[in-house]
Coordinates of C-alpha atoms and ligand atoms in Angstrom, one line a residue:
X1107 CA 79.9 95.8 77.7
X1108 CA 77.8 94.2 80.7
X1109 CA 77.7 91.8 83.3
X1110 CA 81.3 90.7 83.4
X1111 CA 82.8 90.0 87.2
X1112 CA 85.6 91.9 88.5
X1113 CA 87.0 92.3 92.0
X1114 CA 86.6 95.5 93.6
X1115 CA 88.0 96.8 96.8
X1116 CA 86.0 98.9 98.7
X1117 CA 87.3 99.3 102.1
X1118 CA 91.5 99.0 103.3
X1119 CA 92.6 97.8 106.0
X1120 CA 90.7 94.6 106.4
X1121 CA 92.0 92.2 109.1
X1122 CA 93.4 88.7 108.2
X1123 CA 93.2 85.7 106.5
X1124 CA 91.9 87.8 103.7
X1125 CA 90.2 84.6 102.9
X1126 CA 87.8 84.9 105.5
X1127 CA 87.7 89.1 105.9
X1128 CA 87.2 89.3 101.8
X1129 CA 88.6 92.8 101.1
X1130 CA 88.2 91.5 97.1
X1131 CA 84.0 91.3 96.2
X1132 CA 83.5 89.7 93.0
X1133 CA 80.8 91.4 91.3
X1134 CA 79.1 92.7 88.3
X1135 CA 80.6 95.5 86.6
X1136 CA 79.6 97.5 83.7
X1137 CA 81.9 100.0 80.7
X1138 CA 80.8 102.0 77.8
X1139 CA 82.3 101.7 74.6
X1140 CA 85.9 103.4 74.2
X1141 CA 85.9 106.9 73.5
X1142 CA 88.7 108.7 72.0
X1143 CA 92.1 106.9 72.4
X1144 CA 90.5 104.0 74.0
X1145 CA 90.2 100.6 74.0
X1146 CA 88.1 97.8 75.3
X1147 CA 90.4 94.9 76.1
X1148 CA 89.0 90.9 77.1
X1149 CA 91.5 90.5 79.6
X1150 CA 93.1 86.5 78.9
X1151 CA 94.9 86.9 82.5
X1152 CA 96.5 89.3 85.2
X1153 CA 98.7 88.5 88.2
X1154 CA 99.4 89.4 91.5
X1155 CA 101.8 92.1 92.2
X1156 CA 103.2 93.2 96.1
X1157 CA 101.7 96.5 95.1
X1158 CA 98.0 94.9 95.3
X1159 CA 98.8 93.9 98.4
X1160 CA 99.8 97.5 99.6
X1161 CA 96.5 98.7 98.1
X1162 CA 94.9 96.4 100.3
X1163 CA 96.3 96.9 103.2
X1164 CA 96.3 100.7 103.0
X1165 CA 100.4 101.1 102.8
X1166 CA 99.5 102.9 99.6
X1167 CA 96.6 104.6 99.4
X1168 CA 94.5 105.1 96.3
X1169 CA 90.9 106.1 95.9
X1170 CA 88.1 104.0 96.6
X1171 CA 86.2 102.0 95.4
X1172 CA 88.7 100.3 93.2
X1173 CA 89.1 97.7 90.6
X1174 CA 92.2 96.6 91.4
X1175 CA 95.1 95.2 89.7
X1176 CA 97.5 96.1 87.2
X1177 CA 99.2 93.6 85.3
X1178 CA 97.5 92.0 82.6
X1179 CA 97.4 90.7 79.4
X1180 CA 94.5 90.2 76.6
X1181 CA 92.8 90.8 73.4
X1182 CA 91.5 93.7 72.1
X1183 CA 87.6 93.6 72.1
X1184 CA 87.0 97.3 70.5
X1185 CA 88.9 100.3 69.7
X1186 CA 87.8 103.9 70.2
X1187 CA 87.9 106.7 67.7
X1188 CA 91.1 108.2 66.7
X1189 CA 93.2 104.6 67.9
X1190 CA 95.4 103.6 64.4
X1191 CA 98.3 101.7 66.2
X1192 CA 95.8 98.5 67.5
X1193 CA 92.5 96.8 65.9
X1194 CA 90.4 94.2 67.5
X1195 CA 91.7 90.9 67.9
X1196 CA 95.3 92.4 68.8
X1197 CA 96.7 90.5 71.3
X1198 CA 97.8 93.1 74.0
X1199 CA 100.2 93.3 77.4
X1200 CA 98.7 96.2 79.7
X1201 CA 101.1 98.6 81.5
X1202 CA 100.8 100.4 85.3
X1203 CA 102.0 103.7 83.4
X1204 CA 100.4 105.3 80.7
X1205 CA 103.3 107.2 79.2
X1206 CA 101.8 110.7 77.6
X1207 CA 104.7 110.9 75.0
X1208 CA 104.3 114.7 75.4
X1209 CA 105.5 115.9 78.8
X1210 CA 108.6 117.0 79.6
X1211 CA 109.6 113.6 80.6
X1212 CA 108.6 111.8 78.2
X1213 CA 110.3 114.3 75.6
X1214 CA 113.6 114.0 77.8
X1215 CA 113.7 110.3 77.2
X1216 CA 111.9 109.3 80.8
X1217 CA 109.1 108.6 80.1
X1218 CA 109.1 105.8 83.4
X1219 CA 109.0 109.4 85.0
X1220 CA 105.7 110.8 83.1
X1221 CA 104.2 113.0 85.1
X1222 CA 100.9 112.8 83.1
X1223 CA 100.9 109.5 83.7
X1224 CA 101.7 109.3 87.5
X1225 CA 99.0 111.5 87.8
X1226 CA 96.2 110.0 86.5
X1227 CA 96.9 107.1 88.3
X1228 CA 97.2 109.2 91.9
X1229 CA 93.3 109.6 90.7
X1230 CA 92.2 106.2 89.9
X1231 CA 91.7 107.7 86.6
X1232 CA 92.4 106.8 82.8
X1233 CA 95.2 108.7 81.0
X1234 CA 92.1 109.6 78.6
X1235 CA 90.3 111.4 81.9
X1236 CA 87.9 110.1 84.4
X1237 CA 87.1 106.3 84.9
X1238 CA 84.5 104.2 83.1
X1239 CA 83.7 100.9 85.1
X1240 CA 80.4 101.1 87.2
X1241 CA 78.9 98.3 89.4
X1242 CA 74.9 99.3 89.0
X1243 CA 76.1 102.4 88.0
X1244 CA 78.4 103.4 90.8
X1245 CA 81.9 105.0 89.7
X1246 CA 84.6 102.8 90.3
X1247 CA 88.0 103.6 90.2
X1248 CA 91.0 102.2 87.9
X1249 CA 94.0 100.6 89.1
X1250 CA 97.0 102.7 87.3
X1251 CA 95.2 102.6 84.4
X1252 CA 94.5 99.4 84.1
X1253 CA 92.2 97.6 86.7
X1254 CA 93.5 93.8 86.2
X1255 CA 91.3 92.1 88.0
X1256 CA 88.4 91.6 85.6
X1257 CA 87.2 90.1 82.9
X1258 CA 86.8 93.3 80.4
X1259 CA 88.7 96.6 81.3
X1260 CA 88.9 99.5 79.0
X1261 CA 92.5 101.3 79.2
X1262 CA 94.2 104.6 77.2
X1263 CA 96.1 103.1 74.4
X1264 CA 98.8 104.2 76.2
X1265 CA 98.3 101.5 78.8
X1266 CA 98.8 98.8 76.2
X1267 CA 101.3 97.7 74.3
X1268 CA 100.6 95.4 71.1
X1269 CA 102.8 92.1 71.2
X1270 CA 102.9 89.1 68.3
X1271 CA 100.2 86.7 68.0
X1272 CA 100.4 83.6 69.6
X1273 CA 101.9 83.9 72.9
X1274 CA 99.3 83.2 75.1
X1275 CA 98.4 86.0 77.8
X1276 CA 98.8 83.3 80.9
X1277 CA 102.2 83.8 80.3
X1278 CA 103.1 87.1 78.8
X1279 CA 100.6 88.9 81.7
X1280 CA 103.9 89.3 83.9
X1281 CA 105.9 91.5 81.3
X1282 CA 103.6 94.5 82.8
X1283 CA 105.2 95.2 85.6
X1284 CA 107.2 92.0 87.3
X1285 CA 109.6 91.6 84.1
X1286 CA 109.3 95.6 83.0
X1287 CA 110.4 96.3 86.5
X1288 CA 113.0 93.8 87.3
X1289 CA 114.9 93.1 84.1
X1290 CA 114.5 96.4 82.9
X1291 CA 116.5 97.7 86.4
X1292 CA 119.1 95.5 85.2
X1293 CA 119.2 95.8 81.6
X1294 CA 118.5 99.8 81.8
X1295 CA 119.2 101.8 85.2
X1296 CA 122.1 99.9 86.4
X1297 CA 123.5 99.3 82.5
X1298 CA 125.7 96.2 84.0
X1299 CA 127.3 94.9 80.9
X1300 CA 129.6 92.0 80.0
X1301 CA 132.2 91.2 82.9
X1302 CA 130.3 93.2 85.0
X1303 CA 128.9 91.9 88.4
X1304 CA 125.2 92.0 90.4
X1305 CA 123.8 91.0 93.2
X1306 CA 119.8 90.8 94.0
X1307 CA 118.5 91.1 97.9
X1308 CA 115.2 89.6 97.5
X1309 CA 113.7 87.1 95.4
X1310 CA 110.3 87.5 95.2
X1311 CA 109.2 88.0 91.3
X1312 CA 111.0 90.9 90.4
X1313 CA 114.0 90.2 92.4
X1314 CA 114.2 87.0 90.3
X1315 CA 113.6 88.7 87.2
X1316 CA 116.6 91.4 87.8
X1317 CA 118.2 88.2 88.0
X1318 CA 117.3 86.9 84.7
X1319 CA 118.1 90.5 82.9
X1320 CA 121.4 91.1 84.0
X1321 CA 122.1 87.1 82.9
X1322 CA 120.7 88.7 79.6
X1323 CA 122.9 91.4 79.7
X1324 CA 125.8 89.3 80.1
X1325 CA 126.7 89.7 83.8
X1326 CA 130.0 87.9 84.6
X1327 CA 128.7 87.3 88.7
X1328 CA 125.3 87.3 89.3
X1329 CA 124.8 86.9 93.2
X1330 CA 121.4 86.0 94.1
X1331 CA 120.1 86.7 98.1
X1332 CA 117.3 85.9 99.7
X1333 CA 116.7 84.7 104.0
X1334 CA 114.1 81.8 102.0
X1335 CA 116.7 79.0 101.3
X1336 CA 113.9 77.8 98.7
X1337 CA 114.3 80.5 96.4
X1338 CA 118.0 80.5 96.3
X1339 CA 117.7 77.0 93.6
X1340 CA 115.5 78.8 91.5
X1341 CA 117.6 81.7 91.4
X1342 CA 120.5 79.5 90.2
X1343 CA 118.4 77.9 87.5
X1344 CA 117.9 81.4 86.0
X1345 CA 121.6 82.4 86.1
X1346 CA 122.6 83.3 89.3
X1347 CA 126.2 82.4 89.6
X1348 CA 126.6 82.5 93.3
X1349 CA 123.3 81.6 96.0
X1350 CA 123.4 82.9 99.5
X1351 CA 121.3 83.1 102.3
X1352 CA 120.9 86.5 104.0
X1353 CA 122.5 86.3 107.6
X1354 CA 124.9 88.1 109.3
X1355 CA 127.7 86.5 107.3
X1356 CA 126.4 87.8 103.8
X1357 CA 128.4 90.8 103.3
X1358 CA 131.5 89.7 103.7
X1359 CA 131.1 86.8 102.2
X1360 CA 129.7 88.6 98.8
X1361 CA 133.2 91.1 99.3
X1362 CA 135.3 88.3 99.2
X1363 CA 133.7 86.2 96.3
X1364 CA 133.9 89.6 94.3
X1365 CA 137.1 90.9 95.6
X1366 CA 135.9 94.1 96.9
X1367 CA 131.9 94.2 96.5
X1368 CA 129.9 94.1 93.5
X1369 CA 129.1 96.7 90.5
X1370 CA 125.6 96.7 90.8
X1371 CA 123.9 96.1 94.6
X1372 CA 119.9 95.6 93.4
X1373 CA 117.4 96.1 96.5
X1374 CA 114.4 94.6 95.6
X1375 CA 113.1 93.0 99.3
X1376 CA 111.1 96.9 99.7
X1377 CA 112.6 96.4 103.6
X1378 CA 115.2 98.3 105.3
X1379 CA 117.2 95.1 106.2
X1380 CA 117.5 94.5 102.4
X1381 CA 118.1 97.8 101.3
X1382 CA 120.8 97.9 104.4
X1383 CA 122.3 94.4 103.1
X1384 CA 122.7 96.2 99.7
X1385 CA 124.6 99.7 100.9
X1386 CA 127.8 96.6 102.6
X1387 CA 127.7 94.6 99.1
X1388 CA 128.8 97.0 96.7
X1389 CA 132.9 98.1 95.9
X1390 CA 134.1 101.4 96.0
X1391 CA 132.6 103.5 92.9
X1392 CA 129.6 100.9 92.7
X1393 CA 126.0 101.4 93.2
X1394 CA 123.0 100.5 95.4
X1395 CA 120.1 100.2 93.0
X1396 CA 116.6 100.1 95.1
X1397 CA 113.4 99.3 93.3
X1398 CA 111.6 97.6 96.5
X1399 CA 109.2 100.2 97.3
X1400 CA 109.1 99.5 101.5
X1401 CA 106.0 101.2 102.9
X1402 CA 105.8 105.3 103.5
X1403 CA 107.1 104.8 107.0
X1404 CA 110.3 102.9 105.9
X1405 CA 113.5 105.4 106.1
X1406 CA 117.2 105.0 106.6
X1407 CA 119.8 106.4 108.7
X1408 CA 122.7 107.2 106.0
X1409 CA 126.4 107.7 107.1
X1410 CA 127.7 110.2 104.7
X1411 CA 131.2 110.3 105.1
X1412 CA 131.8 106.6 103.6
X1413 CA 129.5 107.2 100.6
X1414 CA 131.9 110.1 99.5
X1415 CA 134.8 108.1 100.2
X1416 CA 134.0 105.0 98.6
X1417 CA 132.2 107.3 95.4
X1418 CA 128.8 105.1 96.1
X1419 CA 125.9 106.0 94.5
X1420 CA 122.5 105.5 95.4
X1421 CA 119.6 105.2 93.0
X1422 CA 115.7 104.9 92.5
X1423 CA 114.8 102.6 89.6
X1424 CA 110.8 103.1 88.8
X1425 CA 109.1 100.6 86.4
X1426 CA 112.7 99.6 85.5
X1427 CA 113.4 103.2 83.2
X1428 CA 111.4 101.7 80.9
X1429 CA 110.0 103.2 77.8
X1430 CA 107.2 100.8 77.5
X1431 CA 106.6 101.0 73.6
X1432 CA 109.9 100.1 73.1
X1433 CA 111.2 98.1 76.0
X1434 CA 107.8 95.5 76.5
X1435 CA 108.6 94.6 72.4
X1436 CA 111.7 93.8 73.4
X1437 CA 111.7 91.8 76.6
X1438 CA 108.9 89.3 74.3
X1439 CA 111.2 89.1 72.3
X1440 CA 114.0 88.1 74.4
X1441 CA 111.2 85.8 76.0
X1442 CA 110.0 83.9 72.6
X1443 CA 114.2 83.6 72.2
X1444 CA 114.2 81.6 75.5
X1445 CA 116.9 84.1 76.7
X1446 CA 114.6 85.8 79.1
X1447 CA 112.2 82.8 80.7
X1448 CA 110.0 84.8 82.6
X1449 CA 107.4 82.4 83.1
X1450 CA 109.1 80.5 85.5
X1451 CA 108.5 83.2 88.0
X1452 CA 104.9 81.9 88.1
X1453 CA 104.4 79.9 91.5
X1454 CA 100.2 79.3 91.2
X1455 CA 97.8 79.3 88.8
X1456 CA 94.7 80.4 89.9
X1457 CA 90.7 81.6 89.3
X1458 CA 89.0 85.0 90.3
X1459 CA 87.3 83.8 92.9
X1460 CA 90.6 82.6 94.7
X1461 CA 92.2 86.1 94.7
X1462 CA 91.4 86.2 98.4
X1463 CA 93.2 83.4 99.0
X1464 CA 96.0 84.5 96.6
X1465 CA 96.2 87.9 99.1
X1466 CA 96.9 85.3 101.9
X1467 CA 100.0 83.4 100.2
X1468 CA 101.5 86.7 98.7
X1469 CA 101.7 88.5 102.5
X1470 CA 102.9 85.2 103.8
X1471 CA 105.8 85.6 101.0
X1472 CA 105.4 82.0 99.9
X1473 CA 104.3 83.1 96.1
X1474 CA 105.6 84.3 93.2
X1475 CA 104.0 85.5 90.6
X1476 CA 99.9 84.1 90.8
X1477 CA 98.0 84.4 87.5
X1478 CA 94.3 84.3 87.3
X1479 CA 93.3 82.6 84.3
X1480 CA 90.2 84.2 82.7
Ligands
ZN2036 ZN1 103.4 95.5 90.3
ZN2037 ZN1 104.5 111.9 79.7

């Protein structure tokens, strides 16, 4: 496949507006057919994810040069030998980790933790080994696997996961990582059940989709937090029970509405204010779930003796313990149910060559979830 545009990023660190520094170059790329366990997917349309930004801005740092990107949806175009579970014309969601199915992770049940996986990713590589896309021949690396932002990418099966026809990919592009990582913190690391209660610091996109899982799960309270008064409405049209916004005032305020704190504290801001928030919102024997992702420099001072007293535990949730195969099924379902409306966490609707722009609005925090049609 040739002469398809994609957005590569070849240096970090570029000053802002983005819109004017352009750390995204549209440009010509170039991919061979898929080899074994591959597949050539037309990507239909990917979205913005905070973790683009920290490519861009060097937070995270991944090898150059880049197609970024890593949440997408599309069609299968061709499939590589050895690939039985898709055929062209499959409609497809892509995932930001490959699971192996063979490491001892994966075999424990984890496979959110596959180390195989994580890996390949550290290298800008496929799970299948190496990358594929060239500009004019120059290598280019892969986003986790999946390198969003263009209009073919070629991805280890294990990056995609085969959904029913008819859903169109404008819409399902977000169950890669926003809904994966955000309902799937509620619905499968913290396990809140019936009668149970949650609160979410942070509303951006996957804030507001831990919001819309534990509603699914059935979450008695569902407290919804954010310092933007404009996302606290939308957070109550998805099922948040109670909307507050974060001030001095919050924790208490959540202690006494719960008598005592909440089940389930979910820290999805990626700041140390949030995650703070989260550690004075939970009751004794509850626990601070943290799935933000605040940049490498980002640590916390922990007092020790209360968390022993008050039996609080403290948890990392990554890519929501999702077993992708099983759990991306299963949020589409929920979705095509109307139980798990995840398209309302779109805020814009947008073309490649606005993905500059897009940069701007997601570090100014106004955005959701922006989708680039294809
Ligand atoms: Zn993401
Ligand atoms: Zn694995």
């Amino acid at each position: 496949m040739t002469n398809f545009r994609g957005a590569v990023l070849r240096e970090r660190g570029l000053p802002r507006p983005y819109v004017e520094s352009r750390p995204l170059k549209i440009v010509e790329l170039e991919l061979p057919d898929p080899g074994l366990g591959e597949l050539l997917v037309e990507v239909g349309a990917a979205s913005l994810c905070r973790s683009d930004l920290s490519v861009v801005t060097g937070a995270r740092v991944w090898p150059l040069p880049m197609v970024i990107g890593h949440e997408a949806a599309g069609k299968v175009a061709a499939v590589g030998p050895g690939v039985t579970s898709f055929a062209p014309e499959d409609d497809v969601v892509l995932v930001y980790l490959p699971q192996c199915g063979e490491c001892v992770r994966c075999r424990g049940g984890e496979a959110w933790l596959c180390d195989v996986g994580a890996t390949a990713n550290q290298k800008g590589e496929l799970l299948t080994g190496g990358t594929r896309l060239t500009h004019h021949g120059e290598k280019l690396h892969h986003h986790m696997g999946v390198a969003a932002f263009a209009e073919y990418t070629l991805v280890s099966e294990a990056s995609a996961v085969k959904v029913p026809p008819g859903l169109a990919a404008r819409d399902t592009c977000i169950f890669g990582c926003a809904v994966l990582c955000g309902a799937g913190t509620a619905l499968n690391t913290t396990g809140v059940g019936e009668h149970g209660s949650a609160a979410v610091v942070g509303l951006g996109a996957v804030g507001l989709s831990a919001i819309l899982g534990a509603r699914v799960a059935g979450a008695e309270r569902i407290v919804a937090i954010d310092r933007l008064e404009a996302k606290l409405a939308l957070a109550a049209s998805l099922g948040a029970t109670d909307v507050l916004v974060a001030d001095e005032q919050t924790a208490v305020r959540v202690t006494d509405l719960t008598a005592g704190g909440v089940d389930h504290a979910i820290e999805a801001s990626g700041t140390l204010e949030g995650f703070d928030l989260a550690m004075r919102l939970v009751r004794r024997g509850g626990t601070v779930t943290t799935l933000g992702l605040p940049g490498p420099a980002v640590s916390h001072d922990l007092e020790l003796a209360p968390l022993v007293a008050n039996g609080v535990t403290i948890r990392g949730s990554y890519l929501g313990s999702c077993v992708t195969s099983r759990d991306v099924p299963r949020f589409i379902e929920l979705y095509r149910e109307g139980r798990l409306p995840a398209d309302k966490l779109i805020s814009h609707r947008i073309a490649l060559d606005d993905i500059n722009l897009a940069l701007d609005r997601l570090a100014d925090g106004e955005a959701l979830r922006q989708v680039i049609e294809f």
